[in-house]
Amino acid sequence: MSDVVFVQGLKIDTVVGVYDWEQAIRQSLIIDAKISCDISQAAATDDVAHAVNYKTVCEDIERICHEMKAKLLESLAESICRYILDHYPCHSITLTIHKPNAIKQANSVGVSITRNK
C-alpha cells in the first residue's frame, strides 16, 4: 500500500545555521513532508484517532526546529524524520527543508531526505 499524508510549505521562523550570527537570529525555513502510511482504517472509520494527524505533525516539526537550534539542515532533517518514524504509525518519510533566504542568487537551497522504519 502506498498512501501518503503530506504537509507542503510549512513555514517556520527559527534559529538555524553554522555561523555565530545565524545562531543569534531567526531565519525562515519551509518544510515539506510526505509520510507513507496505511490510511485504510482512518478511511473506514472516519476517525482521526486512526489517522496520521497532520496538525500534530506540523506542531511536532515546529517544536523540534525551535528546540534544536540546529547548525546544519542535514541534522535537523534527520532529527525530524527520526521523531516522526518513532511517534507515528508510518512506514517512511520524505522530508525537504528549504532555506529560502540563504543564498541571494537562488530561490531556495536546502536538503531532502527519505528515511524508512
mmCIF file with all atom_site columns, C-alpha atoms in Angstrom:
data_model
loop_
_atom_site.group_PDB
_atom_site.id
_atom_site.type_symbol
_atom_site.label_atom_id
_atom_site.label_alt_id
_atom_site.label_comp_id
_atom_site.label_asym_id
_atom_site.label_entity_id
_atom_site.label_seq_id
_atom_site.pdbx_PDB_ins_code
_atom_site.Cartn_x
_atom_site.Cartn_y
_atom_site.Cartn_z
_atom_site.occupancy
_atom_site.B_iso_or_equiv
_atom_site.pdbx_formal_charge
_atom_site.auth_seq_id
_atom_site.auth_comp_id
_atom_site.auth_asym_id
_atom_site.auth_atom_id
_atom_site.pdbx_PDB_model_num
ATOM 1   C CA . MET A 1 1   ? 0.000   0.000  0.000  1.00 0.00 ? 1   MET A CA 1
ATOM 2   C CA . SER A 1 2   ? 1.291   3.441  -0.847 1.00 0.00 ? 2   SER A CA 1
ATOM 3   C CA . ASP A 1 3   ? -0.822  6.014  0.977  1.00 0.00 ? 3   ASP A CA 1
ATOM 4   C CA . VAL A 1 4   ? 0.682   9.399  1.777  1.00 0.00 ? 4   VAL A CA 1
ATOM 5   C CA . VAL A 1 5   ? -0.181  12.082 4.287  1.00 0.00 ? 5   VAL A CA 1
ATOM 6   C CA . PHE A 1 6   ? 1.608   15.263 3.307  1.00 0.00 ? 6   PHE A CA 1
ATOM 7   C CA . VAL A 1 7   ? 2.497   18.709 4.546  1.00 0.00 ? 7   VAL A CA 1
ATOM 8   C CA . GLN A 1 8   ? 3.560   21.235 1.933  1.00 0.00 ? 8   GLN A CA 1
ATOM 9   C CA . GLY A 1 9   ? 5.065   24.640 2.588  1.00 0.00 ? 9   GLY A CA 1
ATOM 10  C CA . LEU A 1 10  ? 5.131   24.631 6.402  1.00 0.00 ? 10  LEU A CA 1
ATOM 11  C CA . LYS A 1 11  ? 6.702   28.000 7.260  1.00 0.00 ? 11  LYS A CA 1
ATOM 12  C CA . ILE A 1 12  ? 8.802   28.168 10.404 1.00 0.00 ? 12  ILE A CA 1
ATOM 13  C CA . ASP A 1 13  ? 10.947  31.056 11.642 1.00 0.00 ? 13  ASP A CA 1
ATOM 14  C CA . THR A 1 14  ? 13.621  29.559 13.843 1.00 0.00 ? 14  THR A CA 1
ATOM 15  C CA . VAL A 1 15  ? 17.276  29.620 14.825 1.00 0.00 ? 15  VAL A CA 1
ATOM 16  C CA . VAL A 1 16  ? 19.345  27.638 12.328 1.00 0.00 ? 16  VAL A CA 1
ATOM 17  C CA . GLY A 1 17  ? 22.801  27.983 10.797 1.00 0.00 ? 17  GLY A CA 1
ATOM 18  C CA . VAL A 1 18  ? 26.511  27.361 11.233 1.00 0.00 ? 18  VAL A CA 1
ATOM 19  C CA . TYR A 1 19  ? 27.650  30.940 11.800 1.00 0.00 ? 19  TYR A CA 1
ATOM 20  C CA . ASP A 1 20  ? 27.511  32.720 15.151 1.00 0.00 ? 20  ASP A CA 1
ATOM 21  C CA . TRP A 1 21  ? 25.327  35.464 13.698 1.00 0.00 ? 21  TRP A CA 1
ATOM 22  C CA . GLU A 1 22  ? 22.870  32.839 12.447 1.00 0.00 ? 22  GLU A CA 1
ATOM 23  C CA . GLN A 1 23  ? 22.538  31.424 15.943 1.00 0.00 ? 23  GLN A CA 1
ATOM 24  C CA . ALA A 1 24  ? 21.572  34.914 17.164 1.00 0.00 ? 24  ALA A CA 1
ATOM 25  C CA . ILE A 1 25  ? 18.646  35.458 14.751 1.00 0.00 ? 25  ILE A CA 1
ATOM 26  C CA . ARG A 1 26  ? 15.616  33.664 13.388 1.00 0.00 ? 26  ARG A CA 1
ATOM 27  C CA . GLN A 1 27  ? 15.548  32.559 9.761  1.00 0.00 ? 27  GLN A CA 1
ATOM 28  C CA . SER A 1 28  ? 12.744  31.245 7.596  1.00 0.00 ? 28  SER A CA 1
ATOM 29  C CA . LEU A 1 29  ? 12.505  27.583 6.741  1.00 0.00 ? 29  LEU A CA 1
ATOM 30  C CA . ILE A 1 30  ? 9.888   25.993 4.517  1.00 0.00 ? 30  ILE A CA 1
ATOM 31  C CA . ILE A 1 31  ? 9.287   22.312 5.152  1.00 0.00 ? 31  ILE A CA 1
ATOM 32  C CA . ASP A 1 32  ? 7.582   19.678 3.022  1.00 0.00 ? 32  ASP A CA 1
ATOM 33  C CA . ALA A 1 33  ? 6.864   16.192 4.351  1.00 0.00 ? 33  ALA A CA 1
ATOM 34  C CA . LYS A 1 34  ? 5.480   13.105 2.632  1.00 0.00 ? 34  LYS A CA 1
ATOM 35  C CA . ILE A 1 35  ? 4.600   10.477 5.209  1.00 0.00 ? 35  ILE A CA 1
ATOM 36  C CA . SER A 1 36  ? 3.888   6.975  3.877  1.00 0.00 ? 36  SER A CA 1
ATOM 37  C CA . CYS A 1 37  ? 1.304   5.170  5.966  1.00 0.00 ? 37  CYS A CA 1
ATOM 38  C CA . ASP A 1 38  ? -1.773  2.980  5.732  1.00 0.00 ? 38  ASP A CA 1
ATOM 39  C CA . ILE A 1 39  ? -4.856  5.213  5.811  1.00 0.00 ? 39  ILE A CA 1
ATOM 40  C CA . SER A 1 40  ? -7.396  2.413  5.307  1.00 0.00 ? 40  SER A CA 1
ATOM 41  C CA . GLN A 1 41  ? -8.535  2.270  8.947  1.00 0.00 ? 41  GLN A CA 1
ATOM 42  C CA . ALA A 1 42  ? -8.937  6.053  9.118  1.00 0.00 ? 42  ALA A CA 1
ATOM 43  C CA . ALA A 1 43  ? -10.870 5.981  5.850  1.00 0.00 ? 43  ALA A CA 1
ATOM 44  C CA . ALA A 1 44  ? -13.133 3.150  7.016  1.00 0.00 ? 44  ALA A CA 1
ATOM 45  C CA . THR A 1 45  ? -13.894 4.657  10.436 1.00 0.00 ? 45  THR A CA 1
ATOM 46  C CA . ASP A 1 46  ? -13.778 8.379  9.599  1.00 0.00 ? 46  ASP A CA 1
ATOM 47  C CA . ASP A 1 47  ? -11.996 8.747  12.961 1.00 0.00 ? 47  ASP A CA 1
ATOM 48  C CA . VAL A 1 48  ? -8.952  10.976 13.418 1.00 0.00 ? 48  VAL A CA 1
ATOM 49  C CA . ALA A 1 49  ? -7.699  8.582  16.108 1.00 0.00 ? 49  ALA A CA 1
ATOM 50  C CA . HIS A 1 50  ? -6.783  6.193  13.276 1.00 0.00 ? 50  HIS A CA 1
ATOM 51  C CA . ALA A 1 51  ? -5.109  8.847  11.127 1.00 0.00 ? 51  ALA A CA 1
ATOM 52  C CA . VAL A 1 52  ? -1.701  10.457 10.964 1.00 0.00 ? 52  VAL A CA 1
ATOM 53  C CA . ASN A 1 53  ? -2.878  13.840 12.188 1.00 0.00 ? 53  ASN A CA 1
ATOM 54  C CA . TYR A 1 54  ? -1.142  16.454 10.038 1.00 0.00 ? 54  TYR A CA 1
ATOM 55  C CA . LYS A 1 55  ? -1.891  19.173 12.613 1.00 0.00 ? 55  LYS A CA 1
ATOM 56  C CA . THR A 1 56  ? 0.115   17.386 15.303 1.00 0.00 ? 56  THR A CA 1
ATOM 57  C CA . VAL A 1 57  ? 2.817   16.502 12.756 1.00 0.00 ? 57  VAL A CA 1
ATOM 58  C CA . CYS A 1 58  ? 3.197   20.235 11.986 1.00 0.00 ? 58  CYS A CA 1
ATOM 59  C CA . GLU A 1 59  ? 3.289   21.117 15.678 1.00 0.00 ? 59  GLU A CA 1
ATOM 60  C CA . ASP A 1 60  ? 5.954   18.467 16.329 1.00 0.00 ? 60  ASP A CA 1
ATOM 61  C CA . ILE A 1 61  ? 8.100   19.629 13.408 1.00 0.00 ? 61  ILE A CA 1
ATOM 62  C CA . GLU A 1 62  ? 7.918   23.231 14.602 1.00 0.00 ? 62  GLU A CA 1
ATOM 63  C CA . ARG A 1 63  ? 8.762   22.239 18.184 1.00 0.00 ? 63  ARG A CA 1
ATOM 64  C CA . ILE A 1 64  ? 11.794  20.234 17.056 1.00 0.00 ? 64  ILE A CA 1
ATOM 65  C CA . CYS A 1 65  ? 13.041  23.156 14.938 1.00 0.00 ? 65  CYS A CA 1
ATOM 66  C CA . HIS A 1 66  ? 12.789  25.566 17.880 1.00 0.00 ? 66  HIS A CA 1
ATOM 67  C CA . GLU A 1 67  ? 14.299  23.186 20.455 1.00 0.00 ? 67  GLU A CA 1
ATOM 68  C CA . MET A 1 68  ? 17.178  22.034 18.315 1.00 0.00 ? 68  MET A CA 1
ATOM 69  C CA . LYS A 1 69  ? 18.600  25.328 17.054 1.00 0.00 ? 69  LYS A CA 1
ATOM 70  C CA . ALA A 1 70  ? 20.474  23.201 14.522 1.00 0.00 ? 70  ALA A CA 1
ATOM 71  C CA . LYS A 1 71  ? 23.607  24.285 12.755 1.00 0.00 ? 71  LYS A CA 1
ATOM 72  C CA . LEU A 1 72  ? 23.020  22.052 9.741  1.00 0.00 ? 72  LEU A CA 1
ATOM 73  C CA . LEU A 1 73  ? 19.795  21.386 7.857  1.00 0.00 ? 73  LEU A CA 1
ATOM 74  C CA . GLU A 1 74  ? 21.022  17.810 7.456  1.00 0.00 ? 74  GLU A CA 1
ATOM 75  C CA . SER A 1 75  ? 20.989  17.300 11.210 1.00 0.00 ? 75  SER A CA 1
ATOM 76  C CA . LEU A 1 76  ? 17.598  18.961 11.595 1.00 0.00 ? 76  LEU A CA 1
ATOM 77  C CA . ALA A 1 77  ? 16.083  16.842 8.812  1.00 0.00 ? 77  ALA A CA 1
ATOM 78  C CA . GLU A 1 78  ? 17.441  13.641 10.350 1.00 0.00 ? 78  GLU A CA 1
ATOM 79  C CA . SER A 1 79  ? 16.017  14.542 13.780 1.00 0.00 ? 79  SER A CA 1
ATOM 80  C CA . ILE A 1 80  ? 12.585  15.372 12.384 1.00 0.00 ? 80  ILE A CA 1
ATOM 81  C CA . CYS A 1 81  ? 12.425  12.154 10.362 1.00 0.00 ? 81  CYS A CA 1
ATOM 82  C CA . ARG A 1 82  ? 13.520  10.019 13.299 1.00 0.00 ? 82  ARG A CA 1
ATOM 83  C CA . TYR A 1 83  ? 10.869  11.608 15.527 1.00 0.00 ? 83  TYR A CA 1
ATOM 84  C CA . ILE A 1 84  ? 8.046   11.119 13.008 1.00 0.00 ? 84  ILE A CA 1
ATOM 85  C CA . LEU A 1 85  ? 9.023   7.487  12.379 1.00 0.00 ? 85  LEU A CA 1
ATOM 86  C CA . ASP A 1 86  ? 9.225   6.798  16.120 1.00 0.00 ? 86  ASP A CA 1
ATOM 87  C CA . HIS A 1 87  ? 5.971   8.518  17.103 1.00 0.00 ? 87  HIS A CA 1
ATOM 88  C CA . TYR A 1 88  ? 3.545   7.995  14.209 1.00 0.00 ? 88  TYR A CA 1
ATOM 89  C CA . PRO A 1 89  ? 2.186   4.855  12.515 1.00 0.00 ? 89  PRO A CA 1
ATOM 90  C CA . CYS A 1 90  ? 4.078   5.297  9.281  1.00 0.00 ? 90  CYS A CA 1
ATOM 91  C CA . HIS A 1 91  ? 6.482   3.331  7.095  1.00 0.00 ? 91  HIS A CA 1
ATOM 92  C CA . SER A 1 92  ? 8.668   6.095  5.682  1.00 0.00 ? 92  SER A CA 1
ATOM 93  C CA . ILE A 1 93  ? 9.026   9.832  5.362  1.00 0.00 ? 93  ILE A CA 1
ATOM 94  C CA . THR A 1 94  ? 10.493  12.108 2.738  1.00 0.00 ? 94  THR A CA 1
ATOM 95  C CA . LEU A 1 95  ? 11.326  15.483 4.222  1.00 0.00 ? 95  LEU A CA 1
ATOM 96  C CA . THR A 1 96  ? 12.509  18.569 2.368  1.00 0.00 ? 96  THR A CA 1
ATOM 97  C CA . ILE A 1 97  ? 13.768  21.647 4.183  1.00 0.00 ? 97  ILE A CA 1
ATOM 98  C CA . HIS A 1 98  ? 14.105  24.834 2.151  1.00 0.00 ? 98  HIS A CA 1
ATOM 99  C CA . LYS A 1 99  ? 16.164  27.770 3.421  1.00 0.00 ? 99  LYS A CA 1
ATOM 100 C CA . PRO A 1 100 ? 14.880  30.412 1.005  1.00 0.00 ? 100 PRO A CA 1
ATOM 101 C CA . ASN A 1 101 ? 16.963  33.371 2.158  1.00 0.00 ? 101 ASN A CA 1
ATOM 102 C CA . ALA A 1 102 ? 20.339  31.631 2.486  1.00 0.00 ? 102 ALA A CA 1
ATOM 103 C CA . ILE A 1 103 ? 21.724  32.382 -0.987 1.00 0.00 ? 103 ILE A CA 1
ATOM 104 C CA . LYS A 1 104 ? 20.691  35.683 -2.524 1.00 0.00 ? 104 LYS A CA 1
ATOM 105 C CA . GLN A 1 105 ? 21.052  34.443 -6.104 1.00 0.00 ? 105 GLN A CA 1
ATOM 106 C CA . ALA A 1 106 ? 18.881  31.326 -5.528 1.00 0.00 ? 106 ALA A CA 1
ATOM 107 C CA . ASN A 1 107 ? 15.164  30.991 -4.886 1.00 0.00 ? 107 ASN A CA 1
ATOM 108 C CA . SER A 1 108 ? 15.963  28.433 -2.219 1.00 0.00 ? 108 SER A CA 1
ATOM 109 C CA . VAL A 1 109 ? 18.555  25.933 -1.050 1.00 0.00 ? 109 VAL A CA 1
ATOM 110 C CA . GLY A 1 110 ? 18.176  23.032 1.304  1.00 0.00 ? 110 GLY A CA 1
ATOM 111 C CA . VAL A 1 111 ? 18.102  19.292 1.787  1.00 0.00 ? 111 VAL A CA 1
ATOM 112 C CA . SER A 1 112 ? 15.718  16.470 1.016  1.00 0.00 ? 112 SER A CA 1
ATOM 113 C CA . ILE A 1 113 ? 15.996  13.071 2.708  1.00 0.00 ? 113 ILE A CA 1
ATOM 114 C CA . THR A 1 114 ? 13.992  9.851  2.809  1.00 0.00 ? 114 THR A CA 1
ATOM 115 C CA . ARG A 1 115 ? 14.042  7.591  5.833  1.00 0.00 ? 115 ARG A CA 1
ATOM 116 C CA . ASN A 1 116 ? 12.309  4.242  6.449  1.00 0.00 ? 116 ASN A CA 1
ATOM 117 C CA . LYS A 1 117 ? 11.258  2.450  9.598  1.00 0.00 ? 117 LYS A CA 1
#
